[in-house]
PDB file of C-alpha atoms in Angstrom:
ATOM      1  CA  MET A   1       0.000   0.000   0.000  1.00 50.00           C
ATOM      2  CA  MET A   2       1.203   3.511  -0.813  1.00 71.00           C
ATOM      3  CA  CYS A   3      -0.089   7.020  -1.488  1.00 80.00           C
ATOM      4  CA  GLY A   4      -1.825   7.917  -4.723  1.00 87.00           C
ATOM      5  CA  ILE A   5      -1.308  11.291  -6.434  1.00 92.00           C
ATOM      6  CA  PHE A   6      -3.222  12.939  -9.277  1.00 95.00           C
ATOM      7  CA  GLY A   7      -2.914  16.290 -11.039  1.00 97.00           C
ATOM      8  CA  TYR A   8      -4.853  18.093 -13.781  1.00 97.00           C
ATOM      9  CA  ILE A   9      -4.518  21.240 -15.887  1.00 96.00           C
ATOM     10  CA  GLY A  10      -6.779  22.089 -18.817  1.00 93.00           C
ATOM     11  CA  ASN A  11      -9.970  23.803 -19.936  1.00 89.00           C
ATOM     12  CA  LEU A  12     -12.486  21.838 -17.845  1.00 89.00           C
ATOM     13  CA  ASN A  13     -13.532  22.319 -14.231  1.00 89.00           C
ATOM     14  CA  ALA A  14     -10.685  20.544 -12.431  1.00 92.00           C
ATOM     15  CA  ILE A  15     -12.618  19.150  -9.456  1.00 90.00           C
ATOM     16  CA  GLU A  16     -14.738  16.835 -11.631  1.00 90.00           C
ATOM     17  CA  ILE A  17     -11.612  15.311 -13.180  1.00 92.00           C
ATOM     18  CA  LEU A  18      -9.840  15.112  -9.824  1.00 92.00           C
ATOM     19  CA  GLU A  19     -12.714  13.293  -8.156  1.00 89.00           C
ATOM     20  CA  LYS A  20     -12.819  10.728 -10.962  1.00 89.00           C
ATOM     21  CA  GLY A  21      -9.051  10.306 -10.895  1.00 88.00           C
ATOM     22  CA  LEU A  22      -8.942   9.844  -7.144  1.00 85.00           C
ATOM     23  CA  LYS A  23     -11.550   7.096  -7.230  1.00 85.00           C
ATOM     24  CA  ASN A  24      -9.245   5.110  -9.540  1.00 83.00           C
ATOM     25  CA  LEU A  25      -6.444   5.296  -6.962  1.00 83.00           C
ATOM     26  CA  LEU A  26      -8.393   4.197  -3.887  1.00 74.00           C
ATOM     27  CA  TYR A  27      -7.446   0.542  -4.356  1.00 72.00           C
ATOM     28  CA  ARG A  28      -3.851   1.396  -3.398  1.00 72.00           C
ATOM     29  CA  GLY A  29      -5.055   1.773   0.198  1.00 65.00           C
ATOM     30  CA  TYR A  30      -5.586   5.024   2.108  1.00 61.00           C
ATOM     31  CA  ASP A  31      -6.516   6.542   5.451  1.00 68.00           C
ATOM     32  CA  SER A  32      -7.166  10.127   4.304  1.00 77.00           C
ATOM     33  CA  TYR A  33      -7.726  12.101   1.116  1.00 84.00           C
ATOM     34  CA  GLY A  34      -7.684  15.638  -0.205  1.00 87.00           C
ATOM     35  CA  PHE A  35      -8.105  18.018  -3.146  1.00 90.00           C
ATOM     36  CA  ALA A  36      -6.745  21.438  -4.115  1.00 90.00           C
ATOM     37  CA  VAL A  37      -7.949  23.643  -6.984  1.00 92.00           C
ATOM     38  CA  PHE A  38      -6.737  27.045  -8.215  1.00 86.00           C
ATOM     39  CA  ASN A  39      -9.610  29.542  -8.593  1.00 77.00           C
ATOM     40  CA  GLU A  40      -7.721  32.304 -10.514  1.00 69.00           C
ATOM     41  CA  LYS A  41      -6.701  34.081  -7.287  1.00 74.00           C
ATOM     42  CA  GLU A  42      -5.500  31.388  -4.888  1.00 77.00           C
ATOM     43  CA  ILE A  43      -5.438  27.668  -4.228  1.00 81.00           C
ATOM     44  CA  LEU A  44      -8.460  26.320  -2.365  1.00 83.00           C
ATOM     45  CA  SER A  45      -8.215  22.907  -0.729  1.00 83.00           C
ATOM     46  CA  TYR A  46     -10.394  20.378   1.078  1.00 84.00           C
ATOM     47  CA  LYS A  47      -9.028  17.330   2.927  1.00 81.00           C
ATOM     48  CA  LYS A  48     -10.277  14.752   5.405  1.00 74.00           C
ATOM     49  CA  SER A  49      -9.277  11.566   7.199  1.00 70.00           C
ATOM     50  CA  GLY A  50     -11.437   8.481   6.735  1.00 68.00           C
ATOM     51  CA  SER A  51     -13.165   6.884   3.760  1.00 64.00           C
ATOM     52  CA  PHE A  52     -14.069   8.641   0.504  1.00 68.00           C
ATOM     53  CA  GLU A  53     -17.127   8.101  -1.681  1.00 69.00           C
ATOM     54  CA  ASN A  54     -18.168  11.408  -3.251  1.00 69.00           C
ATOM     55  CA  LEU A  55     -17.523  15.081  -2.651  1.00 72.00           C
ATOM     56  CA  GLU A  56     -20.419  17.087  -1.289  1.00 74.00           C
ATOM     57  CA  GLU A  57     -21.925  19.528  -3.779  1.00 78.00           C
ATOM     58  CA  ASN A  58     -21.192  22.573  -1.600  1.00 73.00           C
ATOM     59  CA  VAL A  59     -17.513  21.566  -1.532  1.00 78.00           C
ATOM     60  CA  LYS A  60     -17.457  21.168  -5.317  1.00 80.00           C
ATOM     61  CA  LYS A  61     -18.954  24.642  -5.728  1.00 78.00           C
ATOM     62  CA  SER A  62     -16.172  26.067  -3.539  1.00 79.00           C
ATOM     63  CA  LEU A  63     -13.409  24.312  -5.478  1.00 86.00           C
ATOM     64  CA  LYS A  64     -13.681  25.744  -8.990  1.00 87.00           C
ATOM     65  CA  GLY A  65     -10.718  26.218 -11.300  1.00 89.00           C
ATOM     66  CA  LYS A  66      -8.663  24.867 -14.192  1.00 92.00           C
ATOM     67  CA  ILE A  67      -5.696  23.494 -12.209  1.00 94.00           C
ATOM     68  CA  GLY A  68      -5.910  20.938  -9.442  1.00 94.00           C
ATOM     69  CA  ILE A  69      -4.283  18.123  -7.478  1.00 94.00           C
ATOM     70  CA  ALA A  70      -5.658  15.234  -5.419  1.00 92.00           C
ATOM     71  CA  HIS A  71      -4.251  12.636  -3.028  1.00 86.00           C
ATOM     72  CA  THR A  72      -4.946   9.421  -1.171  1.00 84.00           C
ATOM     73  CA  ARG A  73      -2.656   9.008   1.832  1.00 69.00           C
ATOM     74  CA  TRP A  74      -1.378   5.858   3.476  1.00 61.00           C
ATOM     75  CA  ALA A  75       0.419   7.188   6.550  1.00 57.00           C
ATOM     76  CA  THR A  76       4.107   6.373   6.944  1.00 61.00           C
ATOM     77  CA  LYS A  77       5.041   9.464   8.962  1.00 57.00           C
ATOM     78  CA  GLY A  78       2.779  11.543  11.204  1.00 55.00           C
ATOM     79  CA  GLU A  79      -0.651  10.787  12.646  1.00 58.00           C
ATOM     80  CA  VAL A  80      -3.726   9.831  10.649  1.00 54.00           C
ATOM     81  CA  ASP A  81      -5.617  13.111  10.849  1.00 55.00           C
ATOM     82  CA  GLU A  82      -6.696  16.088   8.762  1.00 59.00           C
ATOM     83  CA  LYS A  83      -3.539  18.048   9.572  1.00 64.00           C
ATOM     84  CA  ASN A  84      -1.321  15.378   8.036  1.00 67.00           C
ATOM     85  CA  ALA A  85      -3.657  14.663   5.106  1.00 74.00           C
ATOM     86  CA  HIS A  86      -2.589  16.045   1.730  1.00 65.00           C
ATOM     87  CA  PRO A  87      -2.393  18.493   0.036  1.00 86.00           C
ATOM     88  CA  HIS A  88       0.225  20.399   2.030  1.00 85.00           C
ATOM     89  CA  PHE A  89       0.867  24.111   1.621  1.00 84.00           C
ATOM     90  CA  GLY A  90       3.512  26.820   1.753  1.00 80.00           C
ATOM     91  CA  CYS A  91       3.712  29.530   4.405  1.00 69.00           C
ATOM     92  CA  ARG A  92       0.826  31.643   3.081  1.00 63.00           C
ATOM     93  CA  MET A  93      -1.899  29.286   4.244  1.00 61.00           C
ATOM     94  CA  LYS A  94      -5.297  30.265   5.719  1.00 65.00           C
ATOM     95  CA  TYR A  95      -8.264  28.191   6.874  1.00 64.00           C
ATOM     96  CA  ARG A  96     -11.909  29.272   6.695  1.00 67.00           C
ATOM     97  CA  ASP A  97     -15.247  27.416   6.633  1.00 66.00           C
ATOM     98  CA  GLY A  98     -13.617  24.025   6.118  1.00 65.00           C
ATOM     99  CA  ILE A  99     -11.536  25.201   3.120  1.00 65.00           C
ATOM    100  CA  TYR A 100      -7.765  25.760   3.114  1.00 67.00           C
ATOM    101  CA  GLN A 101      -6.357  28.687   1.098  1.00 69.00           C
ATOM    102  CA  SER A 102      -2.760  29.078  -0.119  1.00 75.00           C
ATOM    103  CA  ASP A 103      -0.539  30.114  -3.033  1.00 83.00           C
ATOM    104  CA  ILE A 104       1.227  26.752  -3.444  1.00 90.00           C
ATOM    105  CA  ALA A 105       0.181  23.170  -2.700  1.00 91.00           C
ATOM    106  CA  ILE A 106       1.657  19.673  -3.091  1.00 93.00           C
ATOM    107  CA  VAL A 107       0.674  16.006  -3.198  1.00 93.00           C
ATOM    108  CA  HIS A 108       3.460  13.476  -2.734  1.00 93.00           C
ATOM    109  CA  ASN A 109       4.188   9.752  -2.640  1.00 92.00           C
ATOM    110  CA  GLY A 110       7.374   8.580  -0.915  1.00 91.00           C
ATOM    111  CA  GLN A 111       9.837   9.478   1.826  1.00 93.00           C
ATOM    112  CA  ILE A 112      12.623  12.046   2.181  1.00 96.00           C
ATOM    113  CA  THR A 113      15.520  10.280   3.880  1.00 96.00           C
ATOM    114  CA  ASN A 114      17.520  13.471   4.565  1.00 97.00           C
ATOM    115  CA  TYR A 115      14.433  15.040   6.147  1.00 96.00           C
ATOM    116  CA  LEU A 116      16.189  16.293   9.307  1.00 97.00           C
ATOM    117  CA  LYS A 117      18.965  17.993   7.326  1.00 97.00           C
ATOM    118  CA  ILE A 118      16.538  19.813   4.999  1.00 97.00           C
ATOM    119  CA  ARG A 119      14.174  20.728   7.842  1.00 96.00           C
ATOM    120  CA  SER A 120      17.059  22.286   9.785  1.00 97.00           C
ATOM    121  CA  LEU A 121      18.095  24.231   6.671  1.00 96.00           C
ATOM    122  CA  LEU A 122      14.573  25.621   6.233  1.00 95.00           C
ATOM    123  CA  GLU A 123      14.066  26.443   9.907  1.00 94.00           C
ATOM    124  CA  ASP A 124      17.382  28.330   9.947  1.00 95.00           C
ATOM    125  CA  ARG A 125      15.879  30.483   7.180  1.00 92.00           C
ATOM    126  CA  GLY A 126      12.701  31.234   9.125  1.00 90.00           C
ATOM    127  CA  TYR A 127      10.351  28.559   7.800  1.00 89.00           C
ATOM    128  CA  HIS A 128       7.927  27.036  10.308  1.00 88.00           C
ATOM    129  CA  LEU A 129       6.601  23.548   9.556  1.00 89.00           C
ATOM    130  CA  LEU A 130       3.278  22.552  11.107  1.00 85.00           C
ATOM    131  CA  THR A 131       3.810  18.782  10.844  1.00 86.00           C
ATOM    132  CA  GLU A 132       6.557  16.157  10.568  1.00 86.00           C
ATOM    133  CA  ASN A 133       5.264  15.167   7.136  1.00 87.00           C
ATOM    134  CA  ASP A 134       7.834  14.768   4.349  1.00 89.00           C
ATOM    135  CA  SER A 135       5.419  16.361   1.895  1.00 90.00           C
ATOM    136  CA  GLU A 136       5.181  19.609   3.843  1.00 92.00           C
ATOM    137  CA  LEU A 137       8.972  19.707   3.820  1.00 95.00           C
ATOM    138  CA  ILE A 138       9.036  19.555   0.009  1.00 96.00           C
ATOM    139  CA  VAL A 139       6.471  22.321  -0.513  1.00 95.00           C
ATOM    140  CA  HIS A 140       8.391  24.644   1.830  1.00 94.00           C
ATOM    141  CA  PHE A 141      11.620  23.749   0.020  1.00 97.00           C
ATOM    142  CA  ILE A 142      10.047  24.683  -3.332  1.00 96.00           C
ATOM    143  CA  ALA A 143       8.529  27.871  -1.891  1.00 93.00           C
ATOM    144  CA  TRP A 144      11.971  28.836  -0.544  1.00 94.00           C
ATOM    145  CA  LYS A 145      13.540  28.366  -3.985  1.00 96.00           C
ATOM    146  CA  LEU A 146      10.773  30.358  -5.694  1.00 94.00           C
ATOM    147  CA  ARG A 147      11.300  33.257  -3.298  1.00 92.00           C
ATOM    148  CA  GLN A 148      15.000  33.174  -4.192  1.00 95.00           C
ATOM    149  CA  GLY A 149      13.973  33.936  -7.777  1.00 96.00           C
ATOM    150  CA  PHE A 150      14.036  30.388  -9.151  1.00 97.00           C
ATOM    151  CA  SER A 151      11.513  29.438 -11.811  1.00 97.00           C
ATOM    152  CA  LEU A 152       9.309  26.471 -10.930  1.00 97.00           C
ATOM    153  CA  SER A 153      11.366  24.275 -13.277  1.00 98.00           C
ATOM    154  CA  GLU A 154      14.587  25.342 -11.561  1.00 98.00           C
ATOM    155  CA  ALA A 155      13.078  24.721  -8.124  1.00 98.00           C
ATOM    156  CA  LEU A 156      11.981  21.225  -9.163  1.00 98.00           C
ATOM    157  CA  HIS A 157      15.472  20.429 -10.465  1.00 98.00           C
ATOM    158  CA  ALA A 158      16.911  21.638  -7.149  1.00 98.00           C
ATOM    159  CA  SER A 159      14.587  19.310  -5.251  1.00 98.00           C
ATOM    160  CA  VAL A 160      15.698  16.309  -7.319  1.00 98.00           C
ATOM    161  CA  ASN A 161      19.340  17.172  -6.662  1.00 97.00           C
ATOM    162  CA  GLU A 162      19.061  18.014  -2.951  1.00 98.00           C
ATOM    163  CA  LEU A 163      16.338  15.701  -1.608  1.00 98.00           C
ATOM    164  CA  ASP A 164      17.231  12.053  -0.981  1.00 98.00           C
ATOM    165  CA  GLY A 165      14.943   9.034  -0.946  1.00 96.00           C
ATOM    166  CA  PRO A 166      12.150   7.564  -3.058  1.00 96.00           C
ATOM    167  CA  PHE A 167       9.579  10.174  -4.120  1.00 96.00           C
ATOM    168  CA  ALA A 168       7.232  11.445  -6.785  1.00 96.00           C
ATOM    169  CA  TYR A 169       5.200  14.598  -6.329  1.00 97.00           C
ATOM    170  CA  ILE A 170       2.879  17.038  -8.093  1.00 97.00           C
ATOM    171  CA  ILE A 171       2.873  20.693  -7.075  1.00 96.00           C
ATOM    172  CA  SER A 172       0.513  23.515  -8.017  1.00 92.00           C
ATOM    173  CA  THR A 173       0.929  27.273  -8.116  1.00 90.00           C
ATOM    174  CA  PRO A 174      -1.734  29.706  -9.395  1.00 85.00           C
ATOM    175  CA  THR A 175      -0.532  29.352 -13.010  1.00 89.00           C
ATOM    176  CA  GLU A 176       1.521  26.144 -13.208  1.00 93.00           C
ATOM    177  CA  LEU A 177       1.383  22.442 -12.467  1.00 96.00           C
ATOM    178  CA  GLY A 178       4.793  20.882 -11.845  1.00 97.00           C
ATOM    179  CA  MET A 179       6.018  17.402 -11.027  1.00 98.00           C
ATOM    180  CA  ALA A 180       9.223  15.574 -10.191  1.00 98.00           C
ATOM    181  CA  ARG A 181      10.479  12.034  -9.653  1.00 98.00           C
ATOM    182  CA  ASP A 182      13.469  10.876  -7.587  1.00 97.00           C
ATOM    183  CA  LYS A 183      16.764  10.107  -9.321  1.00 96.00           C
ATOM    184  CA  LEU A 184      16.363   6.326  -9.046  1.00 96.00           C
ATOM    185  CA  GLY A 185      12.754   6.306 -10.177  1.00 95.00           C
ATOM    186  CA  LEU A 186      11.575   4.399  -7.096  1.00 94.00           C
ATOM    187  CA  ARG A 187       8.087   5.929  -7.177  1.00 94.00           C
ATOM    188  CA  PRO A 188       6.020   5.916 -10.406  1.00 93.00           C
ATOM    189  CA  LEU A 189       4.604   8.983 -12.131  1.00 97.00           C
ATOM    190  CA  VAL A 190       2.547   8.668 -15.318  1.00 97.00           C
ATOM    191  CA  VAL A 191       1.706  11.662 -17.528  1.00 97.00           C
ATOM    192  CA  GLY A 192      -0.952  11.967 -20.233  1.00 97.00           C
ATOM    193  CA  GLU A 193      -1.665  14.683 -22.791  1.00 95.00           C
ATOM    194  CA  TYR A 194      -4.549  15.218 -25.208  1.00 94.00           C
ATOM    195  CA  ASP A 195      -5.966  18.302 -26.934  1.00 91.00           C
ATOM    196  CA  GLY A 196      -4.779  20.869 -24.396  1.00 89.00           C
ATOM    197  CA  THR A 197      -5.538  18.691 -21.372  1.00 93.00           C
ATOM    198  CA  PHE A 198      -2.749  17.363 -19.165  1.00 96.00           C
ATOM    199  CA  ILE A 199      -2.944  14.776 -16.385  1.00 97.00           C
ATOM    200  CA  ALA A 200      -0.348  13.170 -14.099  1.00 97.00           C
ATOM    201  CA  ALA A 201      -0.934  10.297 -11.680  1.00 96.00           C
ATOM    202  CA  SER A 202       0.643   7.442  -9.749  1.00 93.00           C
ATOM    203  CA  GLU A 203      -1.067   4.861 -11.958  1.00 92.00           C
ATOM    204  CA  GLU A 204      -1.675   4.580 -15.692  1.00 94.00           C
ATOM    205  CA  ILE A 205      -5.278   3.427 -15.148  1.00 93.00           C
ATOM    206  CA  ALA A 206      -6.129   6.702 -13.387  1.00 93.00           C
ATOM    207  CA  VAL A 207      -4.884   8.687 -16.396  1.00 95.00           C
ATOM    208  CA  ARG A 208      -6.634   6.462 -18.961  1.00 94.00           C
ATOM    209  CA  LYS A 209      -9.965   6.527 -17.108  1.00 92.00           C
ATOM    210  CA  ALA A 210      -9.881  10.323 -16.876  1.00 92.00           C
ATOM    211  CA  LEU A 211      -8.468  10.970 -20.370  1.00 92.00           C
ATOM    212  CA  PRO A 212      -9.080   7.911 -22.612  1.00 93.00           C
ATOM    213  CA  LYS A 213      -7.481   9.394 -25.749  1.00 93.00           C
ATOM    214  CA  ALA A 214      -4.326  10.583 -23.976  1.00 93.00           C
ATOM    215  CA  SER A 215      -0.805  10.005 -25.211  1.00 96.00           C
ATOM    216  CA  ILE A 216       0.807   8.433 -22.125  1.00 96.00           C
ATOM    217  CA  HIS A 217       4.374   8.014 -20.881  1.00 95.00           C
ATOM    218  CA  TYR A 218       6.209   7.635 -17.564  1.00 96.00           C
ATOM    219  CA  LEU A 219       8.241  10.537 -16.258  1.00 97.00           C
ATOM    220  CA  LYS A 220      11.853   9.352 -16.331  1.00 97.00           C
ATOM    221  CA  PRO A 221      13.886   8.879 -13.105  1.00 97.00           C
ATOM    222  CA  GLY A 222      15.136  12.268 -11.967  1.00 98.00           C
ATOM    223  CA  GLY A 223      12.767  13.929 -14.425  1.00 98.00           C
ATOM    224  CA  ILE A 224      10.757  17.092 -13.944  1.00 98.00           C
ATOM    225  CA  LEU A 225       7.892  18.559 -15.955  1.00 97.00           C
ATOM    226  CA  VAL A 226       5.981  21.857 -15.786  1.00 97.00           C
ATOM    227  CA  TRP A 227       2.693  22.658 -17.499  1.00 96.00           C
ATOM    228  CA  LYS A 228       1.441  26.256 -17.670  1.00 92.00           C
ATOM    229  CA  LEU A 229      -2.177  27.365 -17.636  1.00 85.00           C
ATOM    230  CA  LYS A 230      -3.086  28.886 -20.998  1.00 77.00           C
ATOM    231  CA  LYS A 231      -4.335  32.451 -20.814  1.00 62.00           C
ATOM    232  CA  LYS A 232      -7.762  33.311 -22.214  1.00 55.00           C
ATOM    233  CA  GLN A 233      -7.573  34.798 -25.673  1.00 43.00           C
TER     234      GLN A 233
END
C-alpha cells in the first residue's frame, strides 16, 4: 500500500476530473484524502481523514478552477488526521469554513531520507513547519527556492538534486502544475496529454480513465515537468 497522487490542468472544471481520478487510486489503500484547486486568485483545498465516496456539492462549488491536485494518503510518517492529510501548503496558508487557502500546494508519494537535514536548513531560514510530514517539507523547500527567484522548473530540479529518498510529487501554483520524480525512479509517475488537457498520476489506469485518448508516458527517473495554464484569448 502507498499514497496515490493525481494532477490536472486544462480547460475543464478541475474538481470533476480530480474526483474521478482519485476514485481510480483508492485501491492502493488510504486513510485520508484531499483536493486542491486554483480559482484564478489562490489555491483552495479540502481534505479529510477516513473513507471517501463522493464530494459534497457545496464543496465542489467552492473548489472551482482549471488546475488541481488530489491525493490518497497511506500514513508512513505523522498521525492519521486532517492536519497530516494532503495536500500540504507553503507559508501563506489560511483556513476558513472548512476550506484551506494558499498560493502553493503539493501532493506526494514517498519518503525524504535526509528530512532532518533539509528541515534544519529551512528552519534556519525562518520557515515554520506545522507537521513532521515529508510532503510539507518539500512544498516549503520549493517555496523557498521560488522566493530566491528560481523558476518552478529550476526549483523542481533543485529538489531532485538536494532531496534524498524515493519520491514522486505534483505541485501547483496559481498558473503552473509541476512534477518531479526521484533520481532512481523508485516511485512511479505517469503523464498523459490530449488536446490541451494534461494529467499526471501514480497509476496509468487513473490517467486512462480520466483521459481515454491521452498520449501516455512515464516521467523518467530524476525527471521534472511543468505545465502552464493557458491564458484566455
